[in-house]
mmCIF file of C-alpha atoms and ligand atoms in Angstrom:
data_model
loop_
_atom_site.group_PDB
_atom_site.id
_atom_site.type_symbol
_atom_site.label_atom_id
_atom_site.label_comp_id
_atom_site.label_asym_id
_atom_site.label_seq_id
_atom_site.Cartn_x
_atom_site.Cartn_y
_atom_site.Cartn_z
ATOM 1 C CA MET F 182 0.000 0.000 0.000
ATOM 2 C CA PRO F 183 1.382 3.454 -0.872
ATOM 3 C CA SER F 184 1.409 5.887 2.022
ATOM 4 C CA TYR F 185 0.751 9.623 2.005
ATOM 5 C CA VAL F 186 3.767 11.854 1.461
ATOM 6 C CA PHE F 187 2.514 13.910 4.408
ATOM 7 C CA PRO F 188 -0.436 13.428 6.773
ATOM 8 C CA PRO F 189 -3.699 14.403 5.017
ATOM 9 C CA LEU F 190 -5.639 17.320 6.490
ATOM 10 C CA ALA F 191 -8.770 16.516 8.488
ATOM 11 C CA ILE F 192 -12.107 16.394 6.629
ATOM 12 C CA PRO F 193 -14.150 19.560 7.377
ATOM 13 C CA THR F 194 -17.182 18.781 9.546
ATOM 14 C CA LEU F 195 -20.246 20.439 11.030
ATOM 15 C CA ALA F 196 -21.894 19.585 14.340
ATOM 16 C CA VAL F 197 -25.312 17.937 14.312
ATOM 17 C CA ALA F 198 -27.722 19.521 16.791
ATOM 18 C CA GLY F 199 -28.725 17.265 19.658
ATOM 19 C CA SER F 200 -26.104 14.670 18.813
ATOM 20 C CA ALA F 201 -22.402 13.962 19.237
ATOM 21 C CA ASP F 202 -22.255 12.967 15.559
ATOM 22 C CA LEU F 203 -20.429 15.032 12.966
ATOM 23 C CA PHE F 204 -21.568 15.822 9.411
ATOM 24 C CA PRO F 205 -18.612 15.326 7.028
ATOM 25 C CA VAL F 206 -18.577 18.093 4.408
ATOM 26 C CA HIS F 207 -17.834 17.369 0.752
ATOM 27 C CA ARG F 208 -18.485 20.577 -1.227
ATOM 28 C CA VAL F 209 -19.989 23.972 -0.408
ATOM 29 C CA TYR F 210 -22.226 25.378 -3.163
ATOM 30 C CA CYS F 211 -23.797 28.826 -2.976
ATOM 31 C CA VAL F 212 -26.745 30.236 -4.926
ATOM 32 C CA GLY F 213 -26.450 33.819 -6.141
ATOM 33 C CA ARG F 214 -29.233 36.424 -5.951
ATOM 34 C CA ASN F 215 -31.986 34.109 -4.759
ATOM 35 C CA PHE F 216 -34.064 36.829 -3.102
ATOM 36 C CA ALA F 217 -35.578 39.460 -5.412
ATOM 37 C CA ASP F 218 -34.987 42.347 -2.989
ATOM 38 C CA HIS F 219 -31.294 41.447 -2.662
ATOM 39 C CA ALA F 220 -30.910 41.109 -6.454
ATOM 40 C CA VAL F 221 -32.394 44.593 -6.823
ATOM 41 C CA GLU F 222 -30.100 46.073 -4.140
ATOM 42 C CA MET F 223 -27.128 44.625 -6.092
ATOM 43 C CA GLY F 224 -28.377 46.270 -9.314
ATOM 44 C CA HIS F 225 -29.952 43.302 -11.116
ATOM 45 C CA ASP F 226 -33.388 42.377 -12.442
ATOM 46 C CA PRO F 227 -34.381 39.159 -10.647
ATOM 47 C CA SER F 228 -37.127 38.307 -13.164
ATOM 48 C CA LYS F 229 -34.613 37.845 -15.973
ATOM 49 C CA GLU F 230 -32.041 35.511 -14.453
ATOM 50 C CA PRO F 231 -31.852 31.739 -14.116
ATOM 51 C CA PRO F 232 -30.142 30.609 -10.890
ATOM 52 C CA PHE F 233 -26.369 30.682 -10.844
ATOM 53 C CA PHE F 234 -23.907 29.072 -8.497
ATOM 54 C CA PHE F 235 -20.433 29.475 -7.066
ATOM 55 C CA GLN F 236 -18.488 27.490 -4.491
ATOM 56 C CA LYS F 237 -16.683 28.131 -1.260
ATOM 57 C CA ASN F 238 -13.912 25.876 -0.072
ATOM 58 C CA PRO F 239 -15.147 23.404 2.581
ATOM 59 C CA ASP F 240 -12.191 24.243 4.838
ATOM 60 C CA THR F 241 -13.466 27.839 5.112
ATOM 61 C CA LEU F 242 -16.348 26.644 7.323
ATOM 62 C CA VAL F 243 -16.204 27.867 10.916
ATOM 63 C CA PRO F 244 -18.667 26.937 13.669
ATOM 64 C CA SER F 245 -21.262 29.342 15.032
ATOM 65 C CA GLY F 246 -19.998 31.200 18.092
ATOM 66 C CA SER F 247 -16.521 31.635 16.630
ATOM 67 C CA THR F 248 -14.413 34.755 16.696
ATOM 68 C CA ILE F 249 -12.645 35.303 13.370
ATOM 69 C CA ALA F 250 -10.025 37.809 12.272
ATOM 70 C CA TYR F 251 -11.113 40.580 9.904
ATOM 71 C CA PRO F 252 -10.088 39.048 6.543
ATOM 72 C CA LYS F 253 -6.976 40.134 4.678
ATOM 73 C CA MET F 254 -6.928 42.229 1.495
ATOM 74 C CA THR F 255 -10.359 43.808 1.903
ATOM 75 C CA HIS F 256 -11.834 47.049 3.184
ATOM 76 C CA ASP F 257 -15.436 45.972 2.534
ATOM 77 C CA LEU F 258 -16.321 42.693 4.243
ATOM 78 C CA HIS F 259 -20.095 42.049 3.912
ATOM 79 C CA HIS F 260 -22.518 39.809 5.808
ATOM 80 C CA GLU F 261 -25.076 37.596 4.010
ATOM 81 C CA VAL F 262 -27.239 35.407 6.267
ATOM 82 C CA GLU F 263 -28.491 32.272 4.486
ATOM 83 C CA LEU F 264 -30.389 29.020 4.920
ATOM 84 C CA VAL F 265 -27.971 26.105 4.515
ATOM 85 C CA VAL F 266 -29.195 22.840 2.984
ATOM 86 C CA ALA F 267 -27.144 19.736 3.889
ATOM 87 C CA LEU F 268 -27.305 16.676 1.613
ATOM 88 C CA LYS F 269 -27.114 13.042 2.723
ATOM 89 C CA SER F 270 -27.268 11.710 -0.844
ATOM 90 C CA GLY F 271 -26.789 13.096 -4.317
ATOM 91 C CA GLY F 272 -26.448 12.176 -7.947
ATOM 92 C CA GLU F 273 -26.900 13.801 -11.335
ATOM 93 C CA ASP F 274 -30.114 15.039 -12.973
ATOM 94 C CA ILE F 275 -32.175 14.616 -9.797
ATOM 95 C CA PRO F 276 -35.881 15.160 -10.570
ATOM 96 C CA VAL F 277 -37.356 18.075 -8.659
ATOM 97 C CA GLU F 278 -39.997 15.834 -7.068
ATOM 98 C CA ARG F 279 -37.288 13.572 -5.593
ATOM 99 C CA ALA F 280 -34.865 16.343 -4.596
ATOM 100 C CA LEU F 281 -35.935 16.611 -0.957
ATOM 101 C CA ASP F 282 -35.109 12.915 -0.446
ATOM 102 C CA CYS F 283 -31.444 13.986 -0.676
ATOM 103 C CA VAL F 284 -31.677 16.413 2.260
ATOM 104 C CA PHE F 285 -30.118 15.458 5.582
ATOM 105 C CA GLY F 286 -31.072 18.680 7.332
ATOM 106 C CA TYR F 287 -30.738 22.424 7.538
ATOM 107 C CA GLY F 288 -28.580 25.061 9.169
ATOM 108 C CA VAL F 289 -27.929 28.792 9.247
ATOM 109 C CA GLY F 290 -24.840 30.159 7.523
ATOM 110 C CA LEU F 291 -23.067 33.406 6.734
ATOM 111 C CA ASP F 292 -21.825 33.835 3.160
ATOM 112 C CA LEU F 293 -19.102 36.309 4.143
ATOM 113 C CA THR F 294 -18.010 38.305 1.113
ATOM 114 C CA ARG F 295 -15.049 40.558 0.341
ATOM 115 C CA ARG F 296 -17.388 42.831 -1.635
ATOM 116 C CA ASP F 297 -14.603 45.025 -2.995
ATOM 117 C CA LEU F 298 -12.747 42.024 -4.440
ATOM 118 C CA GLN F 299 -15.999 40.511 -5.753
ATOM 119 C CA GLY F 300 -16.839 43.836 -7.403
ATOM 120 C CA GLU F 301 -13.449 44.033 -9.112
ATOM 121 C CA ALA F 302 -13.831 40.424 -10.312
ATOM 122 C CA LYS F 303 -17.315 41.133 -11.720
ATOM 123 C CA LYS F 304 -16.078 44.213 -13.519
ATOM 124 C CA ALA F 305 -13.133 42.333 -15.048
ATOM 125 C CA GLY F 306 -15.185 39.225 -15.900
ATOM 126 C CA ARG F 307 -13.017 37.140 -13.565
ATOM 127 C CA PRO F 308 -13.980 34.352 -11.133
ATOM 128 C CA TRP F 309 -15.366 35.218 -7.694
ATOM 129 C CA GLU F 310 -13.054 33.053 -5.544
ATOM 130 C CA THR F 311 -11.094 35.905 -4.013
ATOM 131 C CA GLY F 312 -14.353 37.577 -2.973
ATOM 132 C CA LYS F 313 -16.087 34.472 -1.709
ATOM 133 C CA ALA F 314 -13.781 31.553 -0.891
ATOM 134 C CA PHE F 315 -11.246 33.062 1.534
ATOM 135 C CA GLU F 316 -10.289 31.843 5.033
ATOM 136 C CA ASP F 317 -13.201 31.682 7.521
ATOM 137 C CA ALA F 318 -15.629 32.799 4.786
ATOM 138 C CA ALA F 319 -18.356 30.291 5.690
ATOM 139 C CA PRO F 320 -19.507 30.401 9.323
ATOM 140 C CA CYS F 321 -22.292 27.840 9.821
ATOM 141 C CA SER F 322 -24.487 26.637 12.670
ATOM 142 C CA ALA F 323 -24.920 23.055 13.753
ATOM 143 C CA LEU F 324 -27.154 21.164 11.327
ATOM 144 C CA VAL F 325 -30.650 20.135 12.377
ATOM 145 C CA PRO F 326 -31.948 16.902 10.818
ATOM 146 C CA ALA F 327 -34.974 17.297 8.559
ATOM 147 C CA GLU F 328 -36.914 14.918 10.836
ATOM 148 C CA THR F 329 -36.936 17.853 13.283
ATOM 149 C CA THR F 330 -37.203 20.862 10.973
ATOM 150 C CA GLY F 331 -39.303 19.435 8.173
ATOM 151 C CA HIS F 332 -38.454 21.133 4.878
ATOM 152 C CA PRO F 333 -38.878 24.835 5.645
ATOM 153 C CA ALA F 334 -40.432 26.756 2.721
ATOM 154 C CA ALA F 335 -41.383 29.769 4.830
ATOM 155 C CA GLY F 336 -40.078 31.368 7.985
ATOM 156 C CA ARG F 337 -38.191 34.458 9.054
ATOM 157 C CA ILE F 338 -34.492 34.779 8.129
ATOM 158 C CA PHE F 339 -32.722 37.631 9.879
ATOM 159 C CA LEU F 340 -29.401 39.059 11.040
ATOM 160 C CA ASN F 341 -28.528 41.557 13.733
ATOM 161 C CA VAL F 342 -25.170 43.359 13.848
ATOM 162 C CA ASN F 343 -24.368 44.735 17.313
ATOM 163 C CA GLY F 344 -28.035 44.346 18.225
ATOM 164 C CA VAL F 345 -29.283 46.337 15.200
ATOM 165 C CA LEU F 346 -31.500 44.478 12.715
ATOM 166 C CA LYS F 347 -29.797 44.561 9.290
ATOM 167 C CA GLN F 348 -31.371 41.707 7.304
ATOM 168 C CA ASP F 349 -34.973 40.600 7.755
ATOM 169 C CA GLY F 350 -36.610 38.399 5.139
ATOM 170 C CA ASN F 351 -38.660 35.253 4.776
ATOM 171 C CA LEU F 352 -37.780 31.948 3.126
ATOM 172 C CA ASN F 353 -41.012 32.249 1.146
ATOM 173 C CA GLN F 354 -39.307 35.070 -0.827
ATOM 174 C CA MET F 355 -36.744 32.679 -2.299
ATOM 175 C CA ILE F 356 -36.945 32.797 -6.106
ATOM 176 C CA TRP F 357 -35.615 29.229 -6.476
ATOM 177 C CA LYS F 358 -37.009 26.864 -3.842
ATOM 178 C CA VAL F 359 -34.881 24.155 -2.232
ATOM 179 C CA PRO F 360 -36.074 21.276 -4.489
ATOM 180 C CA GLU F 361 -35.523 23.372 -7.653
ATOM 181 C CA MET F 362 -32.112 24.434 -6.417
ATOM 182 C CA ILE F 363 -31.023 20.811 -5.864
ATOM 183 C CA ALA F 364 -32.490 19.658 -9.184
ATOM 184 C CA ILE F 365 -30.825 22.435 -11.219
ATOM 185 C CA LEU F 366 -27.503 22.121 -9.372
ATOM 186 C CA SER F 367 -27.518 18.372 -10.091
ATOM 187 C CA THR F 368 -27.633 19.083 -13.839
ATOM 188 C CA LEU F 369 -24.336 20.987 -13.498
ATOM 189 C CA PHE F 370 -22.490 18.939 -10.852
ATOM 190 C CA ARG F 371 -22.610 15.391 -9.462
ATOM 191 C CA LEU F 372 -24.032 16.034 -6.012
ATOM 192 C CA ALA F 373 -22.752 13.874 -3.174
ATOM 193 C CA PRO F 374 -23.429 13.092 0.494
ATOM 194 C CA GLY F 375 -21.862 15.895 2.535
ATOM 195 C CA ASP F 376 -22.597 18.669 0.070
ATOM 196 C CA LEU F 377 -23.898 21.948 1.487
ATOM 197 C CA ILE F 378 -25.923 24.546 -0.393
ATOM 198 C CA PHE F 379 -25.995 28.144 0.883
ATOM 199 C CA ALA F 380 -29.415 29.174 -0.417
ATOM 200 C CA GLY F 381 -29.015 32.918 -0.927
ATOM 201 C CA THR F 382 -29.521 36.024 1.177
ATOM 202 C CA PRO F 383 -32.344 38.541 1.628
ATOM 203 C CA ALA F 384 -31.810 42.296 1.267
ATOM 204 C CA GLY F 385 -29.875 44.338 3.782
ATOM 205 C CA VAL F 386 -26.321 43.143 3.204
ATOM 206 C CA GLY F 387 -23.710 45.573 4.405
ATOM 207 C CA PRO F 388 -20.190 46.165 5.681
ATOM 208 C CA LEU F 389 -18.658 44.773 8.854
ATOM 209 C CA VAL F 390 -15.857 46.235 10.953
ATOM 210 C CA LYS F 391 -13.539 44.870 13.628
ATOM 211 C CA GLY F 392 -15.385 44.254 16.875
ATOM 212 C CA ASP F 393 -18.764 43.609 15.273
ATOM 213 C CA HIS F 394 -20.966 40.932 16.802
ATOM 214 C CA LEU F 395 -23.381 39.152 14.454
ATOM 215 C CA ALA F 396 -26.428 37.209 15.635
ATOM 216 C CA GLY F 397 -29.062 35.830 13.324
ATOM 217 C CA GLY F 398 -31.229 32.894 12.545
ATOM 218 C CA VAL F 399 -33.809 31.101 10.481
ATOM 219 C CA GLU F 400 -37.176 30.476 12.107
ATOM 220 C CA GLY F 401 -37.661 26.789 12.777
ATOM 221 C CA VAL F 402 -34.048 25.923 11.932
ATOM 222 C CA GLY F 403 -31.576 27.585 14.266
ATOM 223 C CA GLU F 404 -29.338 30.495 15.036
ATOM 224 C CA ILE F 405 -25.853 31.723 14.244
ATOM 225 C CA ALA F 406 -23.449 34.033 16.036
ATOM 226 C CA LEU F 407 -20.058 35.409 15.017
ATOM 227 C CA THR F 408 -17.588 37.999 16.290
ATOM 228 C CA ILE F 409 -15.113 39.866 14.077
ATOM 229 C CA ALA F 410 -11.877 40.384 16.024
HETATM 230 MN MN1 MN C 270 -24.761 34.703 -0.772
#
């Protein structure tokens, strides 16, 4: 048997609420502009766009309650609170009516964004990685199994920064619903157990500074907290 040339890094994991078990993460997909009011605030017409996707690196996940450093190379770090869908199975070309069978559970995540770097990338027609996939860019709560949450199609999604309400939407405003999101994503990628999907953010995104404390949640799913050091 060949051996590794150096010890492999640990597989990224998320906690499972009410359990000592860990959810092993495979890939982290994100859906862009999935709430009409956020698409409009970013200068786009939500009625004209099919869903689009980008990825974050799984090792950028950090647990809720963490304190992270203000990221390097940005002066415009933004918060985006999102529902996170966690898959226990996958495949290609999953029919929309069978998509929810793939769901292990749900969580609450922050799609942290270096907005200045993302903006430069957009302008230059370059990839979004530097704006989206940097260290500690994906804080996420413990996952709650779907047996507990059901499959939430409505419910408040919100984020406070230093006790001030900044984002306040409802899952029923999502343009692409969870089953559609899984079905469409599975036409582009082979989905697998351990995949996460950050489902998009409502309006109210904005800049963060050192010392900020973030606290948010999704009704019926859970809560997330984060401090910027
Ligand atoms: Mn986002």
